[in-house]
Short mmCIF file of N, CA and C in Angstrom, two decimals:
data_model
loop_
_atom_site.label_atom_id
_atom_site.label_comp_id
_atom_site.label_asym_id
_atom_site.label_seq_id
_atom_site.Cartn_x
_atom_site.Cartn_y
_atom_site.Cartn_z
N UNK A 10 0.82 -1.20 0.00
CA UNK A 10 0.00 0.00 0.00
C UNK A 10 0.86 1.26 0.00
N UNK A 11 1.82 1.31 0.90
CA UNK A 11 2.66 2.49 1.05
C UNK A 11 3.89 2.37 0.16
N UNK A 12 4.18 3.45 -0.54
CA UNK A 12 5.38 3.54 -1.36
C UNK A 12 6.37 4.49 -0.68
N UNK A 13 7.62 4.08 -0.60
CA UNK A 13 8.67 4.89 -0.01
C UNK A 13 9.71 5.21 -1.07
N UNK A 14 10.10 6.45 -1.17
CA UNK A 14 11.06 6.89 -2.16
C UNK A 14 12.21 7.62 -1.48
N UNK A 15 13.42 7.09 -1.64
CA UNK A 15 14.61 7.69 -1.06
C UNK A 15 15.27 8.65 -2.04
N UNK A 16 15.98 9.60 -1.49
CA UNK A 16 16.77 10.52 -2.29
C UNK A 16 17.94 11.02 -1.44
N UNK A 17 18.93 11.60 -2.10
CA UNK A 17 20.04 12.22 -1.40
C UNK A 17 21.34 11.45 -1.41
N UNK A 18 21.32 10.24 -1.93
CA UNK A 18 22.55 9.48 -2.00
C UNK A 18 23.49 10.05 -3.04
N UNK A 19 24.72 9.57 -3.02
CA UNK A 19 25.69 10.04 -3.99
C UNK A 19 27.09 9.69 -3.60
N UNK A 20 28.02 10.35 -4.24
CA UNK A 20 29.45 10.14 -4.02
C UNK A 20 30.01 11.29 -3.21
N UNK A 21 30.75 10.96 -2.18
CA UNK A 21 31.34 11.98 -1.33
C UNK A 21 32.70 11.49 -0.83
N UNK A 22 33.59 12.42 -0.59
CA UNK A 22 34.89 12.06 -0.04
C UNK A 22 34.81 11.83 1.46
N UNK A 23 35.73 11.05 1.96
CA UNK A 23 35.79 10.80 3.39
C UNK A 23 35.82 12.11 4.16
N UNK A 24 35.03 12.17 5.22
CA UNK A 24 34.91 13.37 6.01
C UNK A 24 33.77 14.27 5.59
N UNK A 25 33.17 13.99 4.46
CA UNK A 25 32.07 14.78 3.96
C UNK A 25 30.74 14.39 4.56
N UNK A 26 29.69 15.02 4.04
CA UNK A 26 28.35 14.82 4.57
C UNK A 26 27.34 14.58 3.46
N UNK A 27 26.30 13.86 3.80
CA UNK A 27 25.16 13.66 2.93
C UNK A 27 23.90 13.66 3.79
N UNK A 28 22.81 14.05 3.18
CA UNK A 28 21.52 13.99 3.85
C UNK A 28 20.56 13.18 3.01
N UNK A 29 20.12 12.07 3.55
CA UNK A 29 19.17 11.21 2.88
C UNK A 29 17.75 11.58 3.29
N UNK A 30 16.84 11.46 2.34
CA UNK A 30 15.43 11.70 2.61
C UNK A 30 14.62 10.51 2.14
N UNK A 31 13.53 10.26 2.80
CA UNK A 31 12.63 9.19 2.42
C UNK A 31 11.21 9.67 2.64
N UNK A 32 10.46 9.74 1.56
CA UNK A 32 9.09 10.24 1.63
C UNK A 32 8.10 9.11 1.37
N UNK A 33 7.10 9.05 2.20
CA UNK A 33 6.02 8.07 2.03
C UNK A 33 4.94 8.64 1.13
N UNK A 34 4.30 7.77 0.40
CA UNK A 34 3.30 8.18 -0.58
C UNK A 34 1.99 8.63 0.04
N UNK A 35 1.79 8.30 1.27
CA UNK A 35 0.54 8.63 1.93
C UNK A 35 0.76 8.75 3.43
N UNK A 36 -0.17 9.38 4.08
CA UNK A 36 -0.09 9.49 5.53
C UNK A 36 -0.25 8.12 6.16
N UNK A 37 0.68 7.79 7.02
CA UNK A 37 0.66 6.48 7.67
C UNK A 37 0.10 6.64 9.07
N UNK A 38 -1.20 6.56 9.14
CA UNK A 38 -1.88 6.78 10.42
C UNK A 38 -1.45 5.77 11.48
N UNK A 39 -1.24 4.55 11.05
CA UNK A 39 -0.89 3.48 11.98
C UNK A 39 0.60 3.16 11.99
N UNK A 40 1.42 4.10 11.56
CA UNK A 40 2.86 3.93 11.58
C UNK A 40 3.44 4.27 12.94
N UNK A 41 4.46 3.54 13.34
CA UNK A 41 5.22 3.88 14.52
C UNK A 41 6.67 4.22 14.19
N UNK A 42 7.38 3.30 13.55
CA UNK A 42 8.81 3.46 13.31
C UNK A 42 9.09 3.72 11.83
N UNK A 43 10.00 4.64 11.58
CA UNK A 43 10.64 4.79 10.29
C UNK A 43 12.14 4.74 10.52
N UNK A 44 12.87 4.23 9.55
CA UNK A 44 14.29 4.13 9.75
C UNK A 44 15.06 3.79 8.50
N UNK A 45 16.34 3.52 8.71
CA UNK A 45 17.26 3.25 7.63
C UNK A 45 18.10 2.02 7.92
N UNK A 46 18.19 1.15 6.93
CA UNK A 46 19.12 0.05 6.92
C UNK A 46 20.14 0.28 5.82
N UNK A 47 21.26 -0.41 5.91
CA UNK A 47 22.22 -0.36 4.83
C UNK A 47 22.82 -1.74 4.62
N UNK A 48 23.28 -1.96 3.40
CA UNK A 48 23.94 -3.21 3.08
C UNK A 48 25.05 -2.95 2.08
N UNK A 49 26.24 -3.35 2.45
CA UNK A 49 27.39 -3.27 1.58
C UNK A 49 27.62 -4.63 0.95
N UNK A 50 28.24 -4.67 -0.23
CA UNK A 50 28.51 -5.95 -0.88
C UNK A 50 29.30 -6.89 0.02
N UNK A 51 28.80 -8.11 0.15
CA UNK A 51 29.48 -9.11 0.95
C UNK A 51 29.31 -8.96 2.44
N UNK A 52 28.48 -8.02 2.86
CA UNK A 52 28.28 -7.79 4.28
C UNK A 52 26.82 -7.96 4.65
N UNK A 53 26.60 -8.17 5.92
CA UNK A 53 25.26 -8.35 6.44
C UNK A 53 24.50 -7.03 6.46
N UNK A 54 23.23 -7.10 6.16
CA UNK A 54 22.38 -5.92 6.25
C UNK A 54 22.28 -5.49 7.71
N UNK A 55 22.39 -4.20 7.95
CA UNK A 55 22.38 -3.72 9.31
C UNK A 55 21.50 -2.50 9.47
N UNK A 56 20.93 -2.40 10.65
CA UNK A 56 20.16 -1.21 11.00
C UNK A 56 21.11 -0.05 11.26
N UNK A 57 20.83 1.07 10.65
CA UNK A 57 21.62 2.27 10.86
C UNK A 57 20.99 3.15 11.93
N UNK A 58 19.72 3.44 11.76
CA UNK A 58 19.01 4.30 12.70
C UNK A 58 17.51 4.14 12.50
N UNK A 59 16.77 4.38 13.54
CA UNK A 59 15.32 4.36 13.45
C UNK A 59 14.74 5.37 14.42
N UNK A 60 13.53 5.79 14.14
CA UNK A 60 12.88 6.80 14.95
C UNK A 60 11.39 6.52 15.02
N UNK A 61 10.83 6.66 16.20
CA UNK A 61 9.41 6.44 16.38
C UNK A 61 8.63 7.71 16.06
N UNK A 62 7.33 7.57 16.01
CA UNK A 62 6.47 8.69 15.69
C UNK A 62 6.59 9.82 16.71
N UNK A 63 6.91 9.46 17.94
CA UNK A 63 7.04 10.46 18.99
C UNK A 63 8.48 10.93 19.18
N UNK A 64 9.41 10.43 18.36
CA UNK A 64 10.75 10.96 18.37
C UNK A 64 11.82 10.16 19.08
N UNK A 65 11.50 8.99 19.60
CA UNK A 65 12.53 8.15 20.20
C UNK A 65 13.43 7.58 19.12
N UNK A 66 14.72 7.54 19.37
CA UNK A 66 15.68 7.11 18.35
C UNK A 66 16.53 5.95 18.82
N UNK A 67 17.06 5.25 17.85
CA UNK A 67 17.97 4.14 18.08
C UNK A 67 19.00 4.15 16.96
N UNK A 68 20.28 4.04 17.32
CA UNK A 68 21.35 4.08 16.35
C UNK A 68 22.26 2.88 16.47
N UNK A 69 22.81 2.47 15.35
CA UNK A 69 23.90 1.52 15.37
C UNK A 69 25.11 2.18 16.02
N UNK A 70 25.94 1.37 16.66
CA UNK A 70 27.13 1.93 17.31
C UNK A 70 28.01 2.69 16.32
N UNK A 71 28.09 2.19 15.10
CA UNK A 71 28.92 2.83 14.10
C UNK A 71 28.39 4.18 13.65
N UNK A 72 27.12 4.43 13.91
CA UNK A 72 26.49 5.67 13.47
C UNK A 72 26.43 6.72 14.57
N UNK A 73 26.52 6.30 15.79
CA UNK A 73 26.38 7.23 16.91
C UNK A 73 27.44 8.32 16.85
N UNK A 74 27.00 9.54 17.05
CA UNK A 74 27.90 10.67 17.04
C UNK A 74 28.17 11.25 15.67
N UNK A 75 27.80 10.52 14.62
CA UNK A 75 28.03 10.99 13.26
C UNK A 75 26.73 11.17 12.47
N UNK A 76 25.77 10.30 12.72
CA UNK A 76 24.51 10.33 11.99
C UNK A 76 23.39 10.82 12.89
N UNK A 77 22.42 11.50 12.30
CA UNK A 77 21.25 11.95 13.02
C UNK A 77 20.00 11.65 12.21
N UNK A 78 19.08 10.94 12.82
CA UNK A 78 17.82 10.64 12.16
C UNK A 78 16.74 11.59 12.69
N UNK A 79 15.86 12.01 11.80
CA UNK A 79 14.77 12.88 12.18
C UNK A 79 13.59 12.60 11.27
N UNK A 80 12.44 13.13 11.63
CA UNK A 80 11.27 12.92 10.79
C UNK A 80 10.34 14.11 10.85
N UNK A 81 9.58 14.27 9.80
CA UNK A 81 8.56 15.30 9.72
C UNK A 81 7.26 14.58 9.43
N UNK A 82 6.47 14.41 10.45
CA UNK A 82 5.24 13.64 10.29
C UNK A 82 4.25 14.30 9.34
N UNK A 83 4.24 15.62 9.31
CA UNK A 83 3.35 16.34 8.41
C UNK A 83 3.69 16.08 6.95
N UNK A 84 4.97 15.83 6.67
CA UNK A 84 5.42 15.57 5.31
C UNK A 84 5.61 14.09 5.03
N UNK A 85 5.34 13.26 6.01
CA UNK A 85 5.51 11.81 5.87
C UNK A 85 6.92 11.46 5.42
N UNK A 86 7.89 12.12 6.01
CA UNK A 86 9.27 12.01 5.56
C UNK A 86 10.21 11.76 6.72
N UNK A 87 11.19 10.90 6.49
CA UNK A 87 12.25 10.65 7.45
C UNK A 87 13.58 11.02 6.80
N UNK A 88 14.49 11.54 7.61
CA UNK A 88 15.77 12.01 7.12
C UNK A 88 16.91 11.31 7.85
N UNK A 89 18.03 11.23 7.19
CA UNK A 89 19.25 10.75 7.82
C UNK A 89 20.38 11.69 7.44
N UNK A 90 20.81 12.49 8.40
CA UNK A 90 21.95 13.37 8.21
C UNK A 90 23.22 12.60 8.55
N UNK A 91 24.11 12.49 7.61
CA UNK A 91 25.33 11.72 7.79
C UNK A 91 26.54 12.65 7.68
N UNK A 92 27.27 12.75 8.76
CA UNK A 92 28.47 13.58 8.81
C UNK A 92 29.69 12.71 9.05
N UNK A 93 30.85 13.29 8.78
CA UNK A 93 32.12 12.59 9.00
C UNK A 93 32.11 11.21 8.36
N UNK A 94 31.68 11.16 7.13
CA UNK A 94 31.53 9.88 6.45
C UNK A 94 32.87 9.19 6.24
N UNK A 95 32.83 7.88 6.33
CA UNK A 95 33.99 7.04 6.18
C UNK A 95 33.78 6.09 5.01
N UNK A 96 34.86 5.59 4.42
CA UNK A 96 34.69 4.62 3.33
C UNK A 96 33.85 3.42 3.72
N UNK A 97 33.92 2.99 4.96
CA UNK A 97 33.14 1.86 5.40
C UNK A 97 31.64 2.14 5.49
N UNK A 98 31.25 3.40 5.31
CA UNK A 98 29.84 3.75 5.23
C UNK A 98 29.25 3.47 3.86
N UNK A 99 30.09 3.16 2.91
CA UNK A 99 29.64 2.88 1.56
C UNK A 99 28.68 1.69 1.55
N UNK A 100 27.49 1.91 1.03
CA UNK A 100 26.46 0.88 1.04
C UNK A 100 25.22 1.40 0.31
N UNK A 101 24.29 0.50 0.09
CA UNK A 101 22.96 0.89 -0.33
C UNK A 101 22.12 1.13 0.91
N UNK A 102 21.58 2.30 1.02
CA UNK A 102 20.77 2.67 2.17
C UNK A 102 19.30 2.58 1.80
N UNK A 103 18.55 1.83 2.60
CA UNK A 103 17.14 1.61 2.33
C UNK A 103 16.29 2.13 3.47
N UNK A 104 15.24 2.79 3.12
CA UNK A 104 14.29 3.34 4.08
C UNK A 104 13.19 2.32 4.35
N UNK A 105 12.72 2.29 5.57
CA UNK A 105 11.59 1.43 5.89
C UNK A 105 10.62 2.13 6.82
N UNK A 106 9.42 1.65 6.81
CA UNK A 106 8.38 2.13 7.72
C UNK A 106 7.48 0.97 8.08
N UNK A 107 7.04 0.95 9.31
CA UNK A 107 6.11 -0.09 9.71
C UNK A 107 4.68 0.46 9.75
N UNK A 108 3.76 -0.43 9.53
CA UNK A 108 2.34 -0.11 9.60
C UNK A 108 1.64 -1.25 10.32
N UNK A 109 0.86 -0.90 11.30
CA UNK A 109 0.12 -1.91 12.04
C UNK A 109 -1.26 -2.10 11.44
N UNK A 110 -1.53 -3.32 11.04
CA UNK A 110 -2.81 -3.65 10.43
C UNK A 110 -3.91 -3.66 11.48
N UNK A 111 -5.13 -3.73 11.01
CA UNK A 111 -6.27 -3.71 11.92
C UNK A 111 -6.27 -4.90 12.88
N UNK A 112 -5.67 -6.00 12.46
CA UNK A 112 -5.59 -7.17 13.32
C UNK A 112 -4.41 -7.11 14.29
N UNK A 113 -3.68 -6.01 14.26
CA UNK A 113 -2.56 -5.81 15.16
C UNK A 113 -1.23 -6.29 14.64
N UNK A 114 -1.19 -6.92 13.49
CA UNK A 114 0.05 -7.42 12.93
C UNK A 114 0.87 -6.29 12.32
N UNK A 115 2.16 -6.39 12.46
CA UNK A 115 3.09 -5.38 11.96
C UNK A 115 3.55 -5.73 10.56
N UNK A 116 3.45 -4.77 9.67
CA UNK A 116 3.90 -4.94 8.30
C UNK A 116 4.93 -3.86 7.97
N UNK A 117 5.97 -4.23 7.27
CA UNK A 117 7.02 -3.30 6.90
C UNK A 117 6.96 -2.96 5.42
N UNK A 118 7.25 -1.70 5.12
CA UNK A 118 7.37 -1.23 3.76
C UNK A 118 8.77 -0.70 3.54
N UNK A 119 9.29 -0.92 2.34
CA UNK A 119 10.68 -0.58 2.04
C UNK A 119 10.80 0.22 0.76
N UNK A 120 11.73 1.15 0.77
CA UNK A 120 12.09 1.84 -0.45
C UNK A 120 13.04 1.00 -1.27
N UNK A 121 13.34 1.46 -2.47
CA UNK A 121 14.24 0.72 -3.36
C UNK A 121 15.70 0.85 -2.96
N UNK A 122 16.03 1.85 -2.21
CA UNK A 122 17.39 2.07 -1.77
C UNK A 122 18.09 3.16 -2.56
N UNK A 123 19.06 3.77 -1.93
CA UNK A 123 19.88 4.78 -2.58
C UNK A 123 21.34 4.51 -2.25
N UNK A 124 22.19 4.64 -3.26
CA UNK A 124 23.60 4.32 -3.11
C UNK A 124 24.36 5.47 -2.47
N UNK A 125 25.13 5.14 -1.46
CA UNK A 125 26.06 6.08 -0.84
C UNK A 125 27.46 5.53 -1.02
N UNK A 126 28.32 6.31 -1.64
CA UNK A 126 29.69 5.90 -1.87
C UNK A 126 30.63 6.93 -1.27
N UNK A 127 31.51 6.48 -0.40
CA UNK A 127 32.47 7.36 0.26
C UNK A 127 33.87 6.97 -0.19
N UNK A 128 34.55 7.87 -0.82
CA UNK A 128 35.90 7.61 -1.31
C UNK A 128 36.93 7.97 -0.26
N UNK A 129 38.05 7.28 -0.29
CA UNK A 129 39.11 7.53 0.67
C UNK A 129 40.05 8.62 0.20
#
């Protein structure tokens, strides 16, 4: 039902910054969490950051102090500000959002992903 579209990825040198955005196609009345995962070639997919509707956040240890997740509920959008980027941050970053169905079951929606490449 929900479509998520990411933007803001690209190529940046080590130490630089990028800001990722993810916009949902519709208001997610029953949404709680939005967040970002990433996956690099040959590596396990990992949670980068997530944020609840009321603003509680959770970060991967590798992201703490460098990345900041935020959201604008009125715009149905979640952001990931990435500073002090390192080559090991290179990955495809995917946005997700959960939606709770009427039966109480949790369903996740995912964007197609956006490539972030950090050169050394």
